[in-house]
PDB file of C-alpha atoms in Angstrom:
ATOM      1  CA  MET A   1       0.000   0.000   0.000  1.00 62.00           C
ATOM      2  CA  LYS A   2       1.386   3.398  -1.001  1.00 71.00           C
ATOM      3  CA  LYS A   3       2.324   5.728   1.832  1.00 84.00           C
ATOM      4  CA  LYS A   4       0.191   8.868   1.986  1.00 88.00           C
ATOM      5  CA  LYS A   5       0.657  12.285   3.553  1.00 89.00           C
ATOM      6  CA  ARG A   6      -1.334  15.480   3.868  1.00 90.00           C
ATOM      7  CA  ILE A   7      -0.817  17.809   0.945  1.00 90.00           C
ATOM      8  CA  ASP A   8       0.236  20.713   3.197  1.00 88.00           C
ATOM      9  CA  GLU A   9       3.006  18.549   4.676  1.00 88.00           C
ATOM     10  CA  LEU A  10       4.166  17.460   1.220  1.00 86.00           C
ATOM     11  CA  LEU A  11       4.385  21.080   0.066  1.00 83.00           C
ATOM     12  CA  VAL A  12       6.635  21.954   3.007  1.00 81.00           C
ATOM     13  CA  GLU A  13       8.839  18.883   2.487  1.00 79.00           C
ATOM     14  CA  ARG A  14       9.350  19.831  -1.155  1.00 74.00           C
ATOM     15  CA  GLU A  15      10.090  23.441  -0.239  1.00 66.00           C
ATOM     16  CA  LEU A  16       7.071  24.666  -2.165  1.00 73.00           C
ATOM     17  CA  ALA A  17       5.876  26.402   1.013  1.00 74.00           C
ATOM     18  CA  GLU A  18       7.751  27.853   3.978  1.00 68.00           C
ATOM     19  CA  ASP A  19       5.527  26.222   6.592  1.00 76.00           C
ATOM     20  CA  VAL A  20       2.294  24.260   6.953  1.00 83.00           C
ATOM     21  CA  GLU A  21       0.167  27.367   7.488  1.00 84.00           C
ATOM     22  CA  LYS A  22       1.378  28.990   4.269  1.00 81.00           C
ATOM     23  CA  ALA A  23       0.934  25.670   2.483  1.00 84.00           C
ATOM     24  CA  LYS A  24      -2.707  25.617   3.585  1.00 87.00           C
ATOM     25  CA  ARG A  25      -3.184  29.150   2.286  1.00 85.00           C
ATOM     26  CA  SER A  26      -1.765  28.165  -1.099  1.00 85.00           C
ATOM     27  CA  VAL A  27      -4.125  25.195  -1.306  1.00 87.00           C
ATOM     28  CA  MET A  28      -7.196  27.202  -0.261  1.00 85.00           C
ATOM     29  CA  ALA A  29      -6.305  29.964  -2.729  1.00 81.00           C
ATOM     30  CA  GLY A  30      -6.551  27.374  -5.518  1.00 82.00           C
ATOM     31  CA  MET A  31      -2.868  27.602  -6.435  1.00 82.00           C
ATOM     32  CA  VAL A  32      -1.825  23.952  -5.963  1.00 85.00           C
ATOM     33  CA  TYR A  33      -1.999  21.475  -8.838  1.00 84.00           C
ATOM     34  CA  SER A  34      -1.128  17.868  -9.544  1.00 83.00           C
ATOM     35  CA  GLY A  35      -0.739  17.785 -13.286  1.00 74.00           C
ATOM     36  CA  GLU A  36      -3.740  19.782 -14.514  1.00 76.00           C
ATOM     37  CA  GLU A  37      -5.916  18.884 -11.524  1.00 84.00           C
ATOM     38  CA  ARG A  38      -6.364  21.584  -8.902  1.00 85.00           C
ATOM     39  CA  ILE A  39      -6.281  20.401  -5.285  1.00 87.00           C
ATOM     40  CA  ASP A  40      -8.241  22.686  -2.969  1.00 82.00           C
ATOM     41  CA  LYS A  41      -8.457  20.798   0.339  1.00 83.00           C
ATOM     42  CA  PRO A  42      -5.465  21.258   2.689  1.00 80.00           C
ATOM     43  CA  GLY A  43      -6.217  17.981   4.454  1.00 83.00           C
ATOM     44  CA  SER A  44      -6.165  15.881   1.282  1.00 84.00           C
ATOM     45  CA  LEU A  45      -4.132  12.680   1.707  1.00 89.00           C
ATOM     46  CA  LEU A  46      -1.957  11.973  -1.322  1.00 89.00           C
ATOM     47  CA  PRO A  47       0.636   9.313  -2.189  1.00 89.00           C
ATOM     48  CA  VAL A  48       4.040  10.727  -1.256  1.00 83.00           C
ATOM     49  CA  GLU A  49       5.227  10.534  -4.868  1.00 81.00           C
ATOM     50  CA  THR A  50       2.334  12.647  -6.212  1.00 85.00           C
ATOM     51  CA  PRO A  51       3.655  15.398  -8.512  1.00 79.00           C
ATOM     52  CA  LEU A  52       2.755  18.839  -7.164  1.00 80.00           C
ATOM     53  CA  ARG A  53       3.223  22.353  -8.387  1.00 76.00           C
ATOM     54  CA  ILE A  54       2.160  25.802  -7.269  1.00 74.00           C
ATOM     55  CA  LYS A  55       0.854  27.970 -10.049  1.00 73.00           C
ATOM     56  CA  ASP A  56       2.342  31.051  -8.380  1.00 66.00           C
ATOM     57  CA  LYS A  57       5.046  30.009  -5.956  1.00 52.00           C
ATOM     58  CA  ARG A  58       4.920  33.283  -4.050  1.00 61.00           C
ATOM     59  CA  LEU A  59       1.625  34.065  -2.363  1.00 70.00           C
ATOM     60  CA  LYS A  60       0.674  37.575  -3.341  1.00 84.00           C
ATOM     61  CA  TYR A  61      -0.751  38.360   0.106  1.00 86.00           C
ATOM     62  CA  VAL A  62      -0.164  37.090   3.634  1.00 79.00           C
ATOM     63  CA  GLY A  63      -3.731  35.777   3.839  1.00 80.00           C
ATOM     64  CA  ARG A  64      -6.550  34.646   1.546  1.00 80.00           C
ATOM     65  CA  GLY A  65      -8.502  37.779   2.347  1.00 89.00           C
ATOM     66  CA  GLY A  66      -6.149  39.745   0.141  1.00 92.00           C
ATOM     67  CA  TYR A  67      -7.602  38.106  -2.955  1.00 91.00           C
ATOM     68  CA  LYS A  68     -11.107  38.991  -1.802  1.00 95.00           C
ATOM     69  CA  LEU A  69     -10.266  42.649  -1.260  1.00 97.00           C
ATOM     70  CA  GLU A  70      -8.360  42.732  -4.543  1.00 97.00           C
ATOM     71  CA  LYS A  71     -11.513  41.755  -6.427  1.00 96.00           C
ATOM     72  CA  ALA A  72     -13.586  44.268  -4.479  1.00 98.00           C
ATOM     73  CA  LEU A  73     -11.230  47.171  -5.203  1.00 97.00           C
ATOM     74  CA  GLN A  74     -11.193  46.306  -8.898  1.00 96.00           C
ATOM     75  CA  CYS A  75     -14.906  45.618  -9.207  1.00 95.00           C
ATOM     76  CA  PHE A  76     -16.075  48.607  -7.157  1.00 96.00           C
ATOM     77  CA  LEU A  77     -13.385  51.019  -8.439  1.00 95.00           C
ATOM     78  CA  VAL A  78     -12.461  51.985  -4.876  1.00 97.00           C
ATOM     79  CA  ASN A  79      -9.171  53.856  -4.567  1.00 97.00           C
ATOM     80  CA  VAL A  80      -7.205  53.391  -1.322  1.00 98.00           C
ATOM     81  CA  SER A  81      -4.023  55.156  -2.458  1.00 98.00           C
ATOM     82  CA  GLY A  82      -2.871  57.766   0.048  1.00 98.00           C
ATOM     83  CA  LYS A  83      -5.813  57.037   2.344  1.00 97.00           C
ATOM     84  CA  VAL A  84      -6.256  55.823   5.912  1.00 98.00           C
ATOM     85  CA  PHE A  85      -7.590  52.272   5.734  1.00 98.00           C
ATOM     86  CA  MET A  86      -9.301  50.281   8.487  1.00 98.00           C
ATOM     87  CA  ASP A  87      -9.324  46.466   8.439  1.00 98.00           C
ATOM     88  CA  VAL A  88     -12.048  45.240  10.801  1.00 98.00           C
ATOM     89  CA  GLY A  89     -11.385  41.587  11.619  1.00 95.00           C
ATOM     90  CA  SER A  90      -7.815  41.679  10.339  1.00 93.00           C
ATOM     91  CA  SER A  91      -6.705  38.182  11.444  1.00 87.00           C
ATOM     92  CA  THR A  92      -3.423  37.420   9.596  1.00 83.00           C
ATOM     93  CA  GLY A  93      -3.753  40.637   7.608  1.00 90.00           C
ATOM     94  CA  GLY A  94      -4.719  39.666   4.067  1.00 90.00           C
ATOM     95  CA  PHE A  95      -6.954  42.719   3.617  1.00 96.00           C
ATOM     96  CA  THR A  96      -4.334  44.965   5.227  1.00 98.00           C
ATOM     97  CA  ASP A  97      -1.621  43.609   2.940  1.00 95.00           C
ATOM     98  CA  CYS A  98      -3.760  44.197  -0.146  1.00 97.00           C
ATOM     99  CA  ALA A  99      -4.589  47.745   0.958  1.00 98.00           C
ATOM    100  CA  LEU A 100      -0.912  48.563   1.496  1.00 98.00           C
ATOM    101  CA  LYS A 101       0.037  47.090  -1.875  1.00 97.00           C
ATOM    102  CA  ASN A 102      -2.553  49.421  -3.385  1.00 98.00           C
ATOM    103  CA  GLY A 103      -1.020  52.477  -1.750  1.00 98.00           C
ATOM    104  CA  ALA A 104      -2.852  52.914   1.566  1.00 98.00           C
ATOM    105  CA  LYS A 105      -1.110  55.528   3.728  1.00 98.00           C
ATOM    106  CA  LYS A 106      -1.969  53.950   7.089  1.00 98.00           C
ATOM    107  CA  CYS A 107      -3.907  50.868   8.100  1.00 98.00           C
ATOM    108  CA  TYR A 108      -5.635  50.063  11.382  1.00 98.00           C
ATOM    109  CA  ALA A 109      -5.594  46.262  11.784  1.00 98.00           C
ATOM    110  CA  ILE A 110      -8.352  45.553  14.306  1.00 97.00           C
ATOM    111  CA  ASP A 111      -9.083  42.113  15.706  1.00 95.00           C
ATOM    112  CA  VAL A 112     -10.468  40.682  18.919  1.00 92.00           C
ATOM    113  CA  GLY A 113      -7.814  37.957  18.700  1.00 87.00           C
ATOM    114  CA  TYR A 114      -4.140  38.160  19.565  1.00 83.00           C
ATOM    115  CA  ASN A 115      -0.856  37.361  17.816  1.00 78.00           C
ATOM    116  CA  GLN A 116      -2.495  36.504  14.476  1.00 82.00           C
ATOM    117  CA  LEU A 117      -1.206  39.414  12.392  1.00 86.00           C
ATOM    118  CA  ASP A 118       1.615  38.451  10.032  1.00 83.00           C
ATOM    119  CA  TRP A 119       5.046  39.428  11.360  1.00 82.00           C
ATOM    120  CA  LYS A 120       5.884  41.438   8.240  1.00 86.00           C
ATOM    121  CA  LEU A 121       2.794  43.593   8.709  1.00 91.00           C
ATOM    122  CA  ARG A 122       3.263  43.880  12.456  1.00 90.00           C
ATOM    123  CA  ASN A 123       6.633  45.526  11.791  1.00 92.00           C
ATOM    124  CA  ASP A 124       5.430  47.770   8.963  1.00 96.00           C
ATOM    125  CA  PRO A 125       5.340  51.406  10.186  1.00 98.00           C
ATOM    126  CA  ARG A 126       2.186  51.999   8.135  1.00 98.00           C
ATOM    127  CA  VAL A 127       0.254  49.388  10.144  1.00 98.00           C
ATOM    128  CA  ILE A 128      -1.368  50.153  13.500  1.00 98.00           C
ATOM    129  CA  PRO A 129      -2.134  46.774  15.126  1.00 97.00           C
ATOM    130  CA  MET A 130      -5.160  46.913  17.447  1.00 97.00           C
ATOM    131  CA  GLU A 131      -5.296  43.411  18.900  1.00 93.00           C
ATOM    132  CA  ARG A 132      -7.617  42.199  21.639  1.00 94.00           C
ATOM    133  CA  THR A 133      -9.945  44.950  20.477  1.00 96.00           C
ATOM    134  CA  ASN A 134     -13.692  44.458  20.257  1.00 96.00           C
ATOM    135  CA  PHE A 135     -14.709  46.685  17.359  1.00 97.00           C
ATOM    136  CA  ARG A 136     -17.982  47.516  19.070  1.00 96.00           C
ATOM    137  CA  HIS A 137     -15.953  49.463  21.638  1.00 96.00           C
ATOM    138  CA  VAL A 138     -13.851  51.461  19.151  1.00 97.00           C
ATOM    139  CA  THR A 139     -14.342  55.229  19.387  1.00 97.00           C
ATOM    140  CA  PRO A 140     -12.835  58.094  17.349  1.00 96.00           C
ATOM    141  CA  ASP A 141     -10.596  59.251  20.207  1.00 96.00           C
ATOM    142  CA  ILE A 142      -8.492  56.057  20.119  1.00 96.00           C
ATOM    143  CA  LEU A 143      -7.756  56.364  16.394  1.00 97.00           C
ATOM    144  CA  HIS A 144      -4.633  58.479  16.769  1.00 95.00           C
ATOM    145  CA  ASP A 145      -3.616  58.295  13.097  1.00 95.00           C
ATOM    146  CA  GLY A 146      -6.837  59.792  11.809  1.00 95.00           C
ATOM    147  CA  LEU A 147     -10.319  58.582  10.988  1.00 96.00           C
ATOM    148  CA  PRO A 148     -10.638  55.892   8.302  1.00 97.00           C
ATOM    149  CA  GLU A 149     -11.393  56.829   4.716  1.00 97.00           C
ATOM    150  CA  VAL A 150     -11.905  53.261   3.503  1.00 98.00           C
ATOM    151  CA  VAL A 151     -13.056  50.398   5.744  1.00 98.00           C
ATOM    152  CA  SER A 152     -13.068  46.669   5.068  1.00 98.00           C
ATOM    153  CA  ILE A 153     -15.035  44.224   7.218  1.00 98.00           C
ATOM    154  CA  ASP A 154     -14.248  40.522   7.528  1.00 96.00           C
ATOM    155  CA  VAL A 155     -15.713  39.329  10.823  1.00 95.00           C
ATOM    156  CA  SER A 156     -16.787  35.919  12.109  1.00 90.00           C
ATOM    157  CA  PHE A 157     -19.264  34.797  14.772  1.00 91.00           C
ATOM    158  CA  ILE A 158     -20.945  38.203  14.747  1.00 94.00           C
ATOM    159  CA  SER A 159     -23.512  39.752  12.437  1.00 96.00           C
ATOM    160  CA  LEU A 160     -22.825  42.885  10.425  1.00 98.00           C
ATOM    161  CA  LYS A 161     -25.889  44.254  12.193  1.00 97.00           C
ATOM    162  CA  HIS A 162     -23.564  45.062  15.110  1.00 97.00           C
ATOM    163  CA  ILE A 163     -20.806  46.559  12.949  1.00 98.00           C
ATOM    164  CA  PHE A 164     -22.584  49.206  10.862  1.00 98.00           C
ATOM    165  CA  PRO A 165     -23.768  51.359  13.814  1.00 97.00           C
ATOM    166  CA  VAL A 166     -20.175  51.619  15.080  1.00 97.00           C
ATOM    167  CA  LEU A 167     -18.930  52.565  11.618  1.00 96.00           C
ATOM    168  CA  ALA A 168     -21.506  55.342  11.540  1.00 96.00           C
ATOM    169  CA  THR A 169     -19.634  56.979  14.443  1.00 96.00           C
ATOM    170  CA  LEU A 170     -16.206  56.614  12.809  1.00 96.00           C
ATOM    171  CA  LEU A 171     -16.473  57.071   9.051  1.00 94.00           C
ATOM    172  CA  PRO A 172     -16.348  60.620   7.642  1.00 92.00           C
ATOM    173  CA  LYS A 173     -18.581  61.526   4.724  1.00 90.00           C
ATOM    174  CA  LYS A 174     -17.676  60.649   1.125  1.00 88.00           C
ATOM    175  CA  ASN A 175     -15.832  57.458   2.004  1.00 93.00           C
ATOM    176  CA  ASP A 176     -16.207  53.738   1.383  1.00 97.00           C
ATOM    177  CA  ILE A 177     -17.076  50.482   3.142  1.00 98.00           C
ATOM    178  CA  ILE A 178     -16.261  47.071   1.678  1.00 99.00           C
ATOM    179  CA  ALA A 179     -18.022  44.337   3.631  1.00 98.00           C
ATOM    180  CA  LEU A 180     -17.494  40.602   3.288  1.00 98.00           C
ATOM    181  CA  ILE A 181     -20.897  39.009   3.851  1.00 97.00           C
ATOM    182  CA  LYS A 182     -20.715  35.532   5.382  1.00 96.00           C
ATOM    183  CA  PRO A 183     -24.105  33.793   5.213  1.00 94.00           C
ATOM    184  CA  GLN A 184     -23.313  31.371   8.050  1.00 92.00           C
ATOM    185  CA  PHE A 185     -23.082  34.282  10.503  1.00 94.00           C
ATOM    186  CA  GLU A 186     -26.143  36.143   9.211  1.00 94.00           C
ATOM    187  CA  ALA A 187     -28.637  33.310   8.683  1.00 88.00           C
ATOM    188  CA  PHE A 188     -30.837  31.867  11.414  1.00 84.00           C
ATOM    189  CA  ARG A 189     -29.361  28.875  13.209  1.00 87.00           C
ATOM    190  CA  ASP A 190     -31.804  26.416  11.642  1.00 86.00           C
ATOM    191  CA  GLN A 191     -30.790  27.668   8.176  1.00 88.00           C
ATOM    192  CA  VAL A 192     -27.150  26.687   8.642  1.00 84.00           C
ATOM    193  CA  GLY A 193     -26.283  23.166   7.582  1.00 84.00           C
ATOM    194  CA  GLU A 194     -23.704  20.611   8.611  1.00 82.00           C
ATOM    195  CA  LYS A 195     -20.215  22.002   9.303  1.00 82.00           C
ATOM    196  CA  GLY A 196     -21.643  25.517   9.287  1.00 86.00           C
ATOM    197  CA  ILE A 197     -22.278  25.623   5.549  1.00 88.00           C
ATOM    198  CA  VAL A 198     -25.176  27.493   3.922  1.00 89.00           C
ATOM    199  CA  ARG A 199     -25.887  26.023   0.495  1.00 89.00           C
ATOM    200  CA  ASP A 200     -29.437  27.166  -0.287  1.00 92.00           C
ATOM    201  CA  PRO A 201     -29.395  30.156  -2.684  1.00 93.00           C
ATOM    202  CA  ALA A 202     -32.729  31.293  -1.248  1.00 94.00           C
ATOM    203  CA  ILE A 203     -31.033  31.728   2.129  1.00 94.00           C
ATOM    204  CA  HIS A 204     -28.154  33.585   0.471  1.00 95.00           C
ATOM    205  CA  LEU A 205     -30.695  36.001  -1.002  1.00 95.00           C
ATOM    206  CA  GLU A 206     -32.432  36.422   2.352  1.00 95.00           C
ATOM    207  CA  VAL A 207     -29.084  37.142   4.025  1.00 96.00           C
ATOM    208  CA  LEU A 208     -28.184  39.791   1.442  1.00 96.00           C
ATOM    209  CA  GLU A 209     -31.546  41.486   1.909  1.00 95.00           C
ATOM    210  CA  LYS A 210     -31.034  41.554   5.679  1.00 96.00           C
ATOM    211  CA  VAL A 211     -27.526  42.986   5.448  1.00 97.00           C
ATOM    212  CA  VAL A 212     -28.653  45.738   3.065  1.00 95.00           C
ATOM    213  CA  LYS A 213     -31.319  46.660   5.627  1.00 96.00           C
ATOM    214  CA  TYR A 214     -28.806  46.632   8.503  1.00 97.00           C
ATOM    215  CA  ALA A 215     -26.673  49.071   6.535  1.00 96.00           C
ATOM    216  CA  ALA A 216     -29.655  51.279   5.697  1.00 95.00           C
ATOM    217  CA  ASP A 217     -30.623  51.423   9.377  1.00 96.00           C
ATOM    218  CA  ALA A 218     -27.165  52.942  10.023  1.00 97.00           C
ATOM    219  CA  SER A 219     -27.602  55.423   7.117  1.00 96.00           C
ATOM    220  CA  PHE A 220     -25.484  53.526   4.585  1.00 96.00           C
ATOM    221  CA  THR A 221     -26.640  52.550   1.110  1.00 95.00           C
ATOM    222  CA  LEU A 222     -25.598  49.656  -1.121  1.00 95.00           C
ATOM    223  CA  VAL A 223     -23.564  50.893  -4.097  1.00 95.00           C
ATOM    224  CA  ASP A 224     -22.548  47.581  -5.655  1.00 95.00           C
ATOM    225  CA  LEU A 225     -22.339  43.862  -4.919  1.00 96.00           C
ATOM    226  CA  THR A 226     -20.417  40.838  -6.164  1.00 96.00           C
ATOM    227  CA  TYR A 227     -19.405  37.415  -4.905  1.00 94.00           C
ATOM    228  CA  SER A 228     -16.067  36.544  -3.334  1.00 95.00           C
ATOM    229  CA  PRO A 229     -13.652  34.918  -5.811  1.00 92.00           C
ATOM    230  CA  ILE A 230     -12.842  32.174  -3.295  1.00 88.00           C
ATOM    231  CA  LYS A 231     -14.977  30.376  -0.742  1.00 86.00           C
ATOM    232  CA  GLY A 232     -14.603  30.701   3.004  1.00 82.00           C
ATOM    233  CA  THR A 233     -12.431  28.229   4.876  1.00 68.00           C
ATOM    234  CA  GLU A 234     -15.327  25.809   5.447  1.00 73.00           C
ATOM    235  CA  GLY A 235     -16.511  26.055   1.845  1.00 82.00           C
ATOM    236  CA  ASN A 236     -19.160  28.764   2.183  1.00 90.00           C
ATOM    237  CA  ILE A 237     -19.978  31.093  -0.679  1.00 93.00           C
ATOM    238  CA  GLU A 238     -19.378  34.670   0.476  1.00 96.00           C
ATOM    239  CA  PHE A 239     -20.310  38.047  -0.968  1.00 97.00           C
ATOM    240  CA  LEU A 240     -18.558  41.410  -1.242  1.00 98.00           C
ATOM    241  CA  ALA A 241     -20.632  44.564  -0.822  1.00 97.00           C
ATOM    242  CA  HIS A 242     -19.742  48.216  -1.365  1.00 97.00           C
ATOM    243  CA  PHE A 243     -21.540  50.724   0.862  1.00 97.00           C
ATOM    244  CA  ARG A 244     -21.403  54.489   1.152  1.00 95.00           C
ATOM    245  CA  TRP A 245     -23.309  57.058   3.159  1.00 95.00           C
ATOM    246  CA  LYS A 246     -26.850  57.597   1.881  1.00 90.00           C
ATOM    247  CA  ASN A 247     -27.149  60.189  -0.897  1.00 82.00           C
ATOM    248  CA  GLU A 248     -23.458  59.873  -1.798  1.00 79.00           C
ATOM    249  CA  GLY A 249     -22.376  58.616  -5.184  1.00 68.00           C
ATOM    250  CA  THR A 250     -24.539  56.845  -7.735  1.00 68.00           C
ATOM    251  CA  PRO A 251     -25.512  53.315  -6.672  1.00 69.00           C
ATOM    252  CA  LYS A 252     -25.678  50.726  -9.425  1.00 76.00           C
ATOM    253  CA  GLU A 253     -28.924  48.925 -10.047  1.00 78.00           C
ATOM    254  CA  VAL A 254     -27.994  45.837  -8.070  1.00 81.00           C
ATOM    255  CA  ILE A 255     -30.236  42.819  -8.564  1.00 89.00           C
ATOM    256  CA  LEU A 256     -29.475  40.581  -5.611  1.00 93.00           C
ATOM    257  CA  GLN A 257     -30.928  37.483  -7.251  1.00 91.00           C
ATOM    258  CA  GLU A 258     -28.514  37.834 -10.179  1.00 93.00           C
ATOM    259  CA  VAL A 259     -25.475  38.048  -7.893  1.00 93.00           C
ATOM    260  CA  VAL A 260     -26.629  34.937  -6.007  1.00 94.00           C
ATOM    261  CA  ARG A 261     -27.147  33.111  -9.304  1.00 93.00           C
ATOM    262  CA  ASP A 262     -23.735  34.153 -10.628  1.00 92.00           C
ATOM    263  CA  ALA A 263     -22.067  32.977  -7.408  1.00 92.00           C
ATOM    264  CA  GLN A 264     -23.745  29.585  -7.658  1.00 91.00           C
ATOM    265  CA  GLN A 265     -22.654  29.171 -11.274  1.00 90.00           C
ATOM    266  CA  ALA A 266     -19.066  30.224 -10.598  1.00 88.00           C
ATOM    267  CA  LEU A 267     -18.397  28.440  -7.319  1.00 87.00           C
ATOM    268  CA  ILE A 268     -20.625  25.356  -7.213  1.00 81.00           C
ATOM    269  CA  GLN A 269     -19.228  22.470  -9.248  1.00 61.00           C
TER     270      GLN A 269
END
């Protein structure tokens, strides 16, 4: 019987990744191939002699979130160059890294967790780490490098319903919010399936409608919407939304059902 190992371990052994964590990120970003077959599960057990390659050996960002923000900036035509950026739910810093690579002047990296932010970002003078910080308790007076001009949101285990009202106290006029909408944290408990996955497109639509209302209740309006280019870590389809203050800019005619349909076609195989 052929000996098998986890793909993330094989990538490290072959020096295709610096460590197991970065190997996992490469796999989940859809960058790892055996021949022409893409392997997208970090826990996959493969024969030790399986040929492997990484389509782009160097990860562009320190975390998968960078690819999500990259799509949002391109799709929504949001410019972060020279601006103060706020990354709510920064984790390892994928969104922060993407913002900096697109010219952000400063970046608040806010997370309730501790010691997750990538070491490179932690030591970047443009980054203001705010660890062990519950965003619901953030006030303007503790933002010593200025109020944010662009905000990204990537939070887990909390609804965006609790985030928008805080943003309304922090965000100056004529600025942008990019929110990652995670159905598993917005849907009702009985709508979430095994392993925390929401598969029903009808529930996706319901979630989007709720989040748009949460934003409106805090005086923000939906400008544009798309789906995330990669799934969440458990395999959930996620959505990217662009919000601005009400009566600012010209919102696109966003048909939520069409975005849900497009996401299903692109990400469900």
